[in-house]
Amino acid sequence: MIRFTSDYSEGAHPEILHRLSETNYEQVAGYGDDPYCVSAKEKIRCAVQNPNAAVFFLVGGTQTNLTVIDALLPHYAGVICATTGHIAVHEAGAVELCGHKVITLPEHQGKLTAEALTKYLNSFYKDGTWQHMAIPSMVYISYPTEWGTIYSREELTALYSVCKTYGLPLFIDGARLGYGLSAPSADLTLGELAQLCDVFSIGGTKIGALCGEAVVFPQGNAPKHFFS
């Protein structure tokens, strides 16, 4: 029987296990300085078409979302996402545990739209008491969304334009990015997606790897001491 309850219900792709058994007794440096991580980083930089892209490896999706959001936001800031967004629904308050309010906006087929984001930000800054509120300082989306829908190039471009207008970094949760980019409805390449956000993740755990996520700052724009 095939069960679709969770990606974590299964182990890794057999080829990954085979390669792990072949390299099991190799002694290499830790903390991402081993030749395999170095090679993977170069491949990702090539795929996003920027040799200066900063790439970091983490264990899983919740850890990745928490680490990126907390690293990019000041302590008083909040992060915007759709009401169905993973950080608002399925990550058990991990982001809020660090003091960052998750600000949810209405979704359209699982997507956060440029129109909804603009409406909220305009309303927020028109409120004379906005300095007493959690200040929206980042936008988070999932690609594909929790509904399995895909942002088109046009939709993502419009959303990123609003983010740039208001000075908000756009973070794309790519825990299932491999599925999204290979979907028949997708009209983006990885390189094009990298140009339409400030940071994104590439999930491995949910597409056959034993574990692991890559955090990519495509323009080499990682915050200082992100690794620390």
Coordinates of N, CA and C in Angstrom, one line a residue:
M1 N 0.8 -1.2 0.0 CA 0.0 0.0 0.0 C 0.9 1.3 0.0
I2 N 0.5 2.2 -0.8 CA 1.2 3.5 -0.8 C 0.5 4.5 0.0
R3 N 1.1 5.1 1.0 CA 0.5 6.0 1.9 C 1.1 7.4 1.6
F4 N 0.1 8.4 1.6 CA 0.5 9.8 1.3 C 0.4 10.7 2.6
T5 N 0.4 10.0 3.7 CA 0.2 10.8 5.0 C 1.3 11.8 5.2
S6 N 2.6 11.4 4.9 CA 3.7 12.3 5.2 C 4.9 11.8 4.4
D7 N 5.8 12.8 4.0 CA 7.0 12.5 3.4 C 8.0 11.7 4.3
Y8 N 7.7 11.9 5.6 CA 8.6 11.2 6.6 C 8.3 9.8 6.9
S9 N 7.3 9.3 6.2 CA 6.8 7.9 6.4 C 7.8 6.9 5.7
E10 N 8.7 7.4 4.8 CA 9.6 6.6 4.1 C 11.0 7.0 4.3
G11 N 11.9 6.2 4.0 CA 13.3 6.5 4.1 C 13.8 7.3 2.8
A12 N 15.0 6.9 2.4 CA 15.6 7.6 1.3 C 15.6 6.8 0.0
H13 N 15.9 7.5 -1.1 CA 16.0 6.8 -2.4 C 17.1 5.8 -2.3
P14 N 16.9 4.6 -2.9 CA 17.9 3.5 -2.8 C 19.3 4.0 -3.3
E15 N 19.4 4.8 -4.3 CA 20.7 5.2 -4.8 C 21.4 6.1 -3.8
I16 N 20.7 6.9 -3.0 CA 21.3 7.6 -1.9 C 21.9 6.7 -0.8
L17 N 21.1 5.7 -0.4 CA 21.6 4.8 0.6 C 22.8 4.0 0.0
H18 N 22.8 3.7 -1.2 CA 24.0 3.0 -1.8 C 25.2 3.9 -1.8
R19 N 25.1 5.2 -2.1 CA 26.2 6.1 -2.1 C 26.7 6.3 -0.7
L20 N 25.8 6.3 0.3 CA 26.2 6.5 1.7 C 27.0 5.3 2.2
S21 N 26.6 4.1 1.7 CA 27.3 2.9 2.1 C 28.7 2.9 1.5
E22 N 28.9 3.5 0.3 CA 30.2 3.6 -0.3 C 31.1 4.6 0.3
T23 N 30.6 5.6 0.9 CA 31.4 6.7 1.4 C 31.4 6.7 3.0
N24 N 30.8 5.7 3.6 CA 30.6 5.6 5.0 C 31.9 5.8 5.8
Y25 N 33.0 5.2 5.3 CA 34.2 5.2 6.1 C 35.2 6.3 5.6
E26 N 34.7 7.2 4.8 CA 35.6 8.3 4.4 C 35.7 9.3 5.6
Q27 N 36.9 9.8 5.8 CA 37.0 10.8 6.9 C 37.2 12.1 6.2
V28 N 36.2 13.0 6.5 CA 36.1 14.3 5.8 C 35.9 15.4 6.9
A29 N 36.1 16.6 6.6 CA 35.8 17.7 7.5 C 34.3 17.9 7.7
G30 N 33.9 18.4 8.8 CA 32.5 18.6 9.1 C 32.0 20.0 8.8
Y31 N 30.8 20.3 9.2 CA 30.2 21.6 9.1 C 30.1 22.2 7.7
G32 N 29.9 21.3 6.7 CA 29.8 21.8 5.4 C 31.1 22.0 4.6
D33 N 32.2 21.6 5.2 CA 33.5 21.8 4.5 C 34.0 20.6 3.8
D34 N 33.2 19.5 3.8 CA 33.6 18.3 3.2 C 33.4 18.5 1.6
P35 N 34.1 17.7 0.9 CA 34.1 17.8 -0.6 C 32.7 17.6 -1.2
Y36 N 31.8 16.9 -0.6 CA 30.5 16.7 -1.1 C 29.6 17.9 -1.0
C37 N 29.7 18.6 0.2 CA 29.0 19.8 0.4 C 29.5 20.9 -0.5
V38 N 30.8 21.0 -0.6 CA 31.4 22.0 -1.5 C 31.0 21.8 -2.9
S39 N 30.9 20.5 -3.4 CA 30.5 20.2 -4.7 C 29.0 20.6 -4.9
A40 N 28.2 20.3 -3.9 CA 26.8 20.6 -4.0 C 26.5 22.1 -4.0
K41 N 27.3 22.8 -3.3 CA 27.2 24.3 -3.3 C 27.5 24.9 -4.7
E42 N 28.5 24.3 -5.3 CA 28.9 24.8 -6.6 C 27.8 24.5 -7.6
K43 N 27.2 23.3 -7.5 CA 26.1 22.9 -8.4 C 24.9 23.9 -8.3
I44 N 24.6 24.2 -7.0 CA 23.5 25.1 -6.8 C 23.8 26.5 -7.3
R45 N 25.0 27.0 -7.1 CA 25.4 28.3 -7.6 C 25.3 28.3 -9.2
C46 N 25.7 27.2 -9.8 CA 25.6 27.2 -11.2 C 24.1 27.2 -11.7
A47 N 23.3 26.5 -10.9 CA 21.9 26.4 -11.3 C 21.2 27.8 -11.1
V48 N 21.6 28.6 -10.1 CA 21.0 29.9 -10.0 C 21.7 31.0 -10.7
Q49 N 22.7 30.5 -11.5 CA 23.5 31.4 -12.4 C 24.1 32.6 -11.7
N50 N 24.7 32.3 -10.5 CA 25.4 33.3 -9.8 C 26.5 32.7 -8.9
P51 N 27.8 32.9 -9.3 CA 28.9 32.3 -8.5 C 29.0 32.8 -7.1
N52 N 28.3 33.9 -6.8 CA 28.4 34.5 -5.5 C 27.3 34.1 -4.6
A53 N 26.4 33.3 -5.1 CA 25.3 32.8 -4.2 C 25.8 32.2 -3.0
A54 N 25.1 32.5 -1.9 CA 25.5 31.9 -0.6 C 24.6 30.7 -0.3
V55 N 25.2 29.5 0.0 CA 24.5 28.3 0.2 C 24.8 27.7 1.5
F56 N 23.8 27.3 2.3 CA 24.0 26.7 3.6 C 23.1 25.5 3.7
F57 N 23.6 24.5 4.4 CA 22.8 23.2 4.5 C 22.3 23.0 6.0
L58 N 21.0 22.7 6.1 CA 20.4 22.5 7.4 C 19.7 21.1 7.3
V59 N 19.2 20.7 8.5 CA 18.6 19.3 8.6 C 17.2 19.2 8.0
G60 N 16.3 20.0 8.4 CA 14.9 19.8 8.0 C 14.2 21.1 7.8
G61 N 12.9 21.0 7.4 CA 12.2 22.2 6.9 C 11.8 23.2 8.0
T62 N 11.3 22.7 9.1 CA 11.0 23.6 10.2 C 12.2 24.4 10.7
Q63 N 13.3 23.6 10.9 CA 14.6 24.3 11.3 C 15.0 25.3 10.3
T64 N 14.8 25.0 9.0 CA 15.2 26.0 8.0 C 14.4 27.2 8.0
N65 N 13.0 27.1 8.1 CA 12.2 28.3 8.1 C 12.4 29.1 9.4
L66 N 12.6 28.5 10.5 CA 12.9 29.2 11.7 C 14.2 29.9 11.7
T67 N 15.2 29.3 11.2 CA 16.6 29.9 11.1 C 16.6 31.1 10.2
V68 N 16.0 30.9 9.0 CA 16.0 32.0 8.0 C 15.2 33.2 8.5
I69 N 14.0 33.0 9.0 CA 13.2 34.1 9.4 C 13.8 34.8 10.6
D70 N 14.3 34.1 11.6 CA 14.9 34.7 12.8 C 16.2 35.5 12.4
A71 N 16.9 35.0 11.5 CA 18.2 35.6 11.1 C 17.9 36.9 10.3
L72 N 16.8 37.0 9.6 CA 16.6 38.2 8.8 C 15.8 39.3 9.4
L73 N 15.1 38.9 10.5 CA 14.2 39.9 11.1 C 14.7 40.4 12.4
P74 N 14.5 41.7 12.7 CA 14.8 42.3 14.0 C 13.8 41.7 15.0
H75 N 14.1 41.8 16.3 CA 13.3 41.1 17.3 C 11.9 41.5 17.4
Y76 N 11.6 42.8 16.9 CA 10.2 43.3 17.0 C 9.4 43.0 15.8
A77 N 9.9 42.4 14.8 CA 9.3 42.3 13.5 C 8.4 41.1 13.3
G78 N 7.5 41.2 12.4 CA 6.6 40.0 12.0 C 6.9 39.6 10.6
V79 N 6.4 38.4 10.3 CA 6.5 37.9 8.9 C 5.1 37.6 8.3
I80 N 4.9 38.0 7.1 CA 3.6 37.9 6.4 C 3.5 36.5 5.7
C81 N 2.4 35.9 5.8 CA 2.2 34.7 4.9 C 0.7 34.5 4.7
A82 N 0.3 33.6 3.8 CA -1.1 33.2 3.6 C -1.6 32.5 4.8
T83 N -2.9 32.5 5.0 CA -3.5 31.9 6.1 C -3.2 30.4 6.1
T84 N -3.0 29.8 5.0 CA -2.7 28.4 4.8 C -1.2 28.1 4.9
G85 N -0.4 29.2 5.1 CA 1.1 29.1 5.1 C 1.6 28.1 6.1
H86 N 2.6 27.4 5.8 CA 3.2 26.3 6.7 C 3.6 26.9 8.0
I87 N 4.2 28.0 8.0 CA 4.7 28.6 9.3 C 3.5 29.0 10.2
A88 N 2.4 29.2 9.7 CA 1.2 29.6 10.4 C 0.3 28.4 10.9
V89 N 0.5 27.2 10.2 CA -0.4 26.1 10.5 C 0.3 24.9 11.0
H90 N 1.4 24.5 10.4 CA 1.9 23.1 10.7 C 3.3 23.1 11.3
E91 N 3.7 24.3 11.8 CA 5.1 24.2 12.5 C 5.0 24.6 13.9
A92 N 3.8 24.4 14.5 CA 3.7 24.4 16.0 C 4.2 25.6 16.7
G93 N 4.1 26.8 16.1 CA 4.5 28.0 16.7 C 6.0 28.2 16.8
A94 N 6.8 27.5 16.0 CA 8.2 27.6 16.0 C 8.7 29.0 15.8
V95 N 8.1 29.7 14.8 CA 8.5 31.1 14.5 C 8.2 32.0 15.6
E96 N 7.0 31.9 16.1 CA 6.5 32.7 17.3 C 7.4 32.5 18.5
L97 N 7.9 31.3 18.7 CA 8.8 31.0 19.8 C 10.0 31.9 19.9
C98 N 10.4 32.4 18.7 CA 11.5 33.3 18.6 C 11.1 34.8 18.8
G99 N 9.8 35.0 18.9 CA 9.3 36.4 19.2 C 8.8 37.1 17.9
H100 N 8.7 36.4 16.8 CA 8.2 37.0 15.6 C 6.8 36.6 15.3
K101 N 5.9 37.6 15.3 CA 4.5 37.4 15.0 C 4.3 36.9 13.5
V102 N 3.5 35.9 13.3 CA 3.2 35.5 12.0 C 1.9 36.2 11.6
I103 N 1.9 37.0 10.6 CA 0.8 37.8 10.2 C 0.2 37.2 9.0
T104 N -1.0 36.7 9.1 CA -1.7 35.9 8.0 C -2.6 36.8 7.2
L105 N -2.6 36.6 5.9 CA -3.4 37.3 5.0 C -4.3 36.3 4.2
P106 N -5.5 36.7 3.7 CA -6.3 35.8 3.0 C -5.6 35.2 1.8
E107 N -5.8 33.9 1.5 CA -5.1 33.3 0.4 C -6.1 33.1 -0.8
H108 N -5.6 32.9 -2.0 CA -6.4 32.6 -3.2 C -5.8 31.3 -3.8
Q109 N -6.5 30.2 -3.6 CA -6.0 28.9 -4.0 C -4.7 28.6 -3.4
G110 N -4.5 29.0 -2.1 CA -3.3 28.7 -1.4 C -2.2 29.7 -1.6
K111 N -2.4 30.7 -2.5 CA -1.4 31.7 -2.8 C -1.6 33.0 -2.1
L112 N -0.5 33.7 -1.8 CA -0.6 35.1 -1.4 C -0.5 36.0 -2.6
T113 N -1.4 36.9 -2.8 CA -1.4 37.7 -4.0 C -0.8 39.0 -3.8
A114 N -0.3 39.6 -4.9 CA 0.3 41.0 -4.8 C -0.8 42.0 -4.3
E115 N -2.0 41.8 -4.8 CA -3.1 42.7 -4.4 C -3.4 42.6 -2.9
A116 N -3.5 41.4 -2.4 CA -3.8 41.3 -0.9 C -2.6 41.9 -0.1
L117 N -1.4 41.7 -0.6 CA -0.2 42.2 0.2 C -0.2 43.7 0.1
T118 N -0.5 44.3 -1.0 CA -0.5 45.7 -1.2 C -1.6 46.3 -0.3
K119 N -2.8 45.8 -0.3 CA -3.9 46.2 0.5 C -3.6 46.2 2.0
Y120 N -2.9 45.2 2.4 CA -2.6 45.1 3.8 C -1.5 46.1 4.2
L121 N -0.5 46.2 3.4 CA 0.6 47.1 3.8 C 0.1 48.6 3.7
N122 N -0.7 48.9 2.7 CA -1.2 50.3 2.7 C -2.1 50.6 3.9
S123 N -2.9 49.6 4.3 CA -3.7 49.8 5.5 C -2.9 49.9 6.8
F124 N -1.9 49.1 6.8 CA -1.0 49.1 8.0 C -0.4 50.4 8.3
Y125 N 0.2 51.0 7.2 CA 0.9 52.2 7.4 C 0.0 53.5 7.5
K126 N -1.2 53.3 7.1 CA -2.2 54.4 7.3 C -2.7 54.5 8.7
D127 N -2.5 53.4 9.5 CA -2.9 53.4 10.9 C -1.9 54.2 11.7
G128 N -2.4 55.2 12.3 CA -1.5 56.1 13.1 C -0.9 55.5 14.3
T129 N -1.3 54.3 14.6 CA -0.6 53.6 15.7 C 0.3 52.4 15.3
W130 N 0.7 52.4 14.0 CA 1.4 51.3 13.5 C 2.7 51.0 14.2
Q131 N 3.3 52.0 14.8 CA 4.6 51.8 15.5 C 4.4 51.0 16.8
H132 N 3.1 50.8 17.2 CA 2.9 50.0 18.4 C 2.5 48.5 18.0
M133 N 2.6 48.2 16.7 CA 2.2 46.9 16.2 C 3.5 46.1 15.8
A134 N 3.3 44.8 15.6 CA 4.3 44.0 15.1 C 4.6 44.4 13.6
I135 N 5.7 44.9 13.3 CA 6.0 45.5 12.0 C 6.2 44.5 11.0
P136 N 5.4 44.4 9.9 CA 5.7 43.4 8.8 C 7.0 43.7 8.1
S137 N 7.9 42.7 8.2 CA 9.3 42.9 7.7 C 9.8 41.8 6.8
M138 N 8.9 40.9 6.5 CA 9.3 39.8 5.6 C 8.0 39.2 5.0
V139 N 8.1 38.6 3.8 CA 7.0 37.9 3.2 C 7.5 36.5 3.0
Y140 N 6.7 35.5 3.4 CA 7.0 34.1 3.3 C 5.9 33.4 2.4
I141 N 6.4 32.7 1.4 CA 5.4 31.8 0.6 C 6.0 30.5 0.4
S142 N 5.2 29.5 0.1 CA 5.6 28.2 -0.2 C 5.5 27.9 -1.7
Y143 N 6.5 27.2 -2.3 CA 6.4 26.8 -3.7 C 6.7 25.4 -3.8
P144 N 5.8 24.5 -4.2 CA 4.4 24.8 -4.4 C 3.7 25.1 -3.0
T145 N 2.5 25.6 -3.1 CA 1.8 26.0 -1.9 C 1.3 24.8 -1.1
E146 N 0.7 25.0 0.0 CA 0.2 23.9 0.8 C -1.0 23.3 0.1
W147 N -1.6 23.9 -0.8 CA -2.7 23.4 -1.6 C -2.2 22.6 -2.8
G148 N -0.9 22.7 -3.1 CA -0.3 22.1 -4.3 C -0.4 22.9 -5.5
T149 N -0.8 24.2 -5.3 CA -0.8 25.1 -6.5 C 0.6 25.8 -6.7
I150 N 0.7 26.3 -7.9 CA 2.0 26.8 -8.3 C 1.9 28.3 -8.6
Y151 N 2.9 29.1 -8.1 CA 2.9 30.5 -8.5 C 3.5 30.6 -9.9
S152 N 2.8 31.3 -10.8 CA 3.3 31.6 -12.1 C 4.4 32.6 -12.1
R153 N 5.2 32.7 -13.1 CA 6.2 33.8 -13.2 C 5.6 35.2 -13.0
E154 N 4.4 35.4 -13.6 CA 3.7 36.7 -13.5 C 3.3 37.0 -12.1
E155 N 2.8 36.0 -11.4 CA 2.3 36.1 -10.0 C 3.5 36.4 -9.1
L156 N 4.6 35.7 -9.3 CA 5.7 35.8 -8.4 C 6.4 37.2 -8.7
T157 N 6.5 37.6 -10.0 CA 7.1 38.9 -10.3 C 6.3 40.0 -9.6
A158 N 5.0 39.9 -9.7 CA 4.1 41.0 -9.1 C 4.3 41.0 -7.6
L159 N 4.4 39.8 -7.0 CA 4.5 39.8 -5.5 C 5.9 40.3 -5.1
Y160 N 6.9 40.0 -5.8 CA 8.3 40.4 -5.5 C 8.4 41.9 -5.7
S161 N 7.7 42.5 -6.7 CA 7.7 43.9 -6.9 C 7.1 44.7 -5.7
V162 N 6.0 44.1 -5.1 CA 5.5 44.8 -3.9 C 6.5 44.7 -2.8
C163 N 7.1 43.5 -2.6 CA 8.1 43.4 -1.6 C 9.2 44.4 -1.7
K164 N 9.7 44.6 -2.9 CA 10.8 45.6 -3.1 C 10.3 47.0 -2.8
T165 N 9.1 47.3 -3.2 CA 8.6 48.6 -3.0 C 8.6 48.9 -1.5
Y166 N 8.2 48.0 -0.7 CA 8.1 48.2 0.8 C 9.4 47.7 1.5
G167 N 10.4 47.3 0.8 CA 11.7 46.9 1.4 C 11.6 45.6 2.3
L168 N 10.7 44.7 1.8 CA 10.6 43.4 2.5 C 11.2 42.3 1.8
P169 N 12.1 41.5 2.5 CA 12.7 40.4 1.8 C 11.6 39.3 1.5
L170 N 11.7 38.7 0.4 CA 10.8 37.6 0.1 C 11.5 36.2 0.2
F171 N 10.9 35.4 1.1 CA 11.5 34.1 1.4 C 10.6 33.0 0.8
I172 N 11.1 32.2 0.0 CA 10.3 31.1 -0.6 C 10.7 29.8 0.0
D173 N 9.8 29.2 0.7 CA 9.9 27.8 1.3 C 9.9 26.8 0.2
G174 N 11.0 26.2 -0.1 CA 11.1 25.2 -1.2 C 11.2 23.8 -0.7
A175 N 10.5 23.5 0.4 CA 10.6 22.1 0.9 C 10.2 21.1 -0.2
R176 N 9.3 21.5 -1.0 CA 8.9 20.6 -2.1 C 9.2 21.3 -3.5
L177 N 10.2 22.1 -3.5 CA 10.5 22.8 -4.7 C 10.7 21.9 -5.9
G178 N 11.3 20.8 -5.7 CA 11.5 19.8 -6.8 C 10.3 19.4 -7.5
Y179 N 9.2 19.2 -6.7 CA 7.9 18.9 -7.3 C 7.3 20.1 -8.1
G180 N 7.5 21.3 -7.5 CA 6.9 22.5 -8.1 C 7.5 22.8 -9.4
L181 N 8.8 22.8 -9.5 CA 9.5 23.2 -10.8 C 9.3 22.1 -11.9
S182 N 9.0 20.9 -11.5 CA 8.8 19.9 -12.5 C 7.3 19.7 -12.8
A183 N 6.4 20.5 -12.2 CA 5.0 20.4 -12.5 C 4.7 20.9 -13.9
P184 N 3.7 20.2 -14.6 CA 3.4 20.7 -15.9 C 3.0 22.1 -16.0
S185 N 2.4 22.7 -14.9 CA 1.9 24.1 -15.0 C 3.0 25.1 -14.6
A186 N 4.2 24.6 -14.2 CA 5.3 25.5 -13.9 C 5.8 26.2 -15.1
D187 N 6.1 27.5 -15.0 CA 6.7 28.3 -16.1 C 7.9 29.0 -15.7
L188 N 8.6 28.5 -14.6 CA 9.8 29.0 -14.1 C 10.9 28.0 -14.1
T189 N 12.1 28.4 -14.3 CA 13.3 27.5 -14.0 C 13.8 27.9 -12.6
L190 N 14.7 27.1 -12.1 CA 15.3 27.4 -10.8 C 16.0 28.8 -10.9
G191 N 16.7 29.0 -11.9 CA 17.4 30.2 -12.1 C 16.5 31.4 -12.1
E192 N 15.4 31.3 -12.8 CA 14.4 32.4 -12.8 C 13.8 32.7 -11.5
L193 N 13.5 31.6 -10.8 CA 12.9 31.7 -9.4 C 13.9 32.4 -8.5
A194 N 15.2 32.1 -8.7 CA 16.2 32.7 -7.8 C 16.3 34.3 -8.0
Q195 N 15.9 34.7 -9.2 CA 15.9 36.2 -9.4 C 14.7 36.9 -8.9
L196 N 13.7 36.1 -8.4 CA 12.4 36.7 -7.9 C 12.2 36.6 -6.4
C197 N 13.3 36.5 -5.7 CA 13.2 36.4 -4.2 C 14.6 36.8 -3.7
D198 N 14.6 36.9 -2.3 CA 15.8 37.2 -1.7 C 16.5 36.0 -1.0
V199 N 15.7 35.0 -0.7 CA 16.2 33.8 -0.1 C 15.2 32.7 -0.4
F200 N 15.7 31.5 -0.6 CA 14.8 30.4 -0.8 C 15.5 29.1 -0.3
S201 N 14.7 28.1 -0.1 CA 15.2 26.8 0.3 C 15.0 25.7 -0.7
I202 N 15.8 24.7 -0.7 CA 15.7 23.6 -1.6 C 15.5 22.4 -0.7
G203 N 14.4 21.8 -0.7 CA 14.2 20.6 0.2 C 14.7 19.3 -0.4
G204 N 15.3 18.5 0.4 CA 15.8 17.2 0.0 C 14.9 16.1 0.7
T205 N 14.6 16.3 1.9 CA 13.8 15.3 2.7 C 12.6 14.9 2.0
K206 N 11.9 15.8 1.4 CA 10.6 15.5 0.8 C 10.6 15.1 -0.7
I207 N 11.8 14.9 -1.2 CA 11.9 14.4 -2.6 C 12.9 13.3 -2.7
G208 N 13.0 12.5 -1.6 CA 13.8 11.3 -1.7 C 15.1 11.3 -1.0
A209 N 15.6 12.4 -0.5 CA 16.9 12.4 0.3 C 16.6 11.8 1.7
L210 N 17.7 11.4 2.4 CA 17.5 10.9 3.7 C 17.2 12.1 4.7
C211 N 17.8 13.2 4.4 CA 17.5 14.4 5.2 C 18.1 15.6 4.5
G212 N 17.8 16.8 4.9 CA 18.5 17.9 4.4 C 17.8 19.0 3.6
E213 N 18.1 20.2 3.9 CA 17.6 21.4 3.1 C 18.8 22.3 2.8
A214 N 18.7 22.9 1.7 CA 19.7 23.9 1.3 C 19.0 25.3 1.4
V215 N 19.7 26.2 2.1 CA 19.2 27.6 2.1 C 20.1 28.4 1.2
V216 N 19.4 29.1 0.2 CA 20.2 29.8 -0.8 C 19.8 31.3 -0.8
F217 N 20.9 32.1 -0.6 CA 20.8 33.5 -0.8 C 21.3 33.8 -2.2
P218 N 20.5 33.9 -3.2 CA 20.9 33.8 -4.6 C 21.8 35.0 -5.1
Q219 N 21.8 36.1 -4.4 CA 22.6 37.2 -4.8 C 23.8 37.4 -3.8
G220 N 24.1 36.3 -3.0 CA 25.2 36.4 -2.1 C 24.8 37.4 -0.9
N221 N 23.5 37.5 -0.7 CA 23.0 38.5 0.3 C 22.7 38.0 1.6
A222 N 23.4 37.0 2.1 CA 23.2 36.4 3.4 C 23.5 37.4 4.5
P223 N 22.8 37.4 5.6 CA 23.1 38.3 6.7 C 24.5 37.9 7.3
K224 N 25.1 38.8 7.8 CA 26.4 38.6 8.4 C 26.3 37.6 9.5
H225 N 27.3 36.6 9.5 CA 27.4 35.5 10.5 C 26.1 34.6 10.5
F226 N 25.5 34.5 9.3 CA 24.4 33.6 9.2 C 24.7 32.2 9.7
F227 N 25.9 31.7 9.3 CA 26.3 30.3 9.7 C 26.5 30.2 11.2
S228 N 26.8 31.3 11.9 CA 27.0 31.2 13.3 C 25.6 31.1 14.1

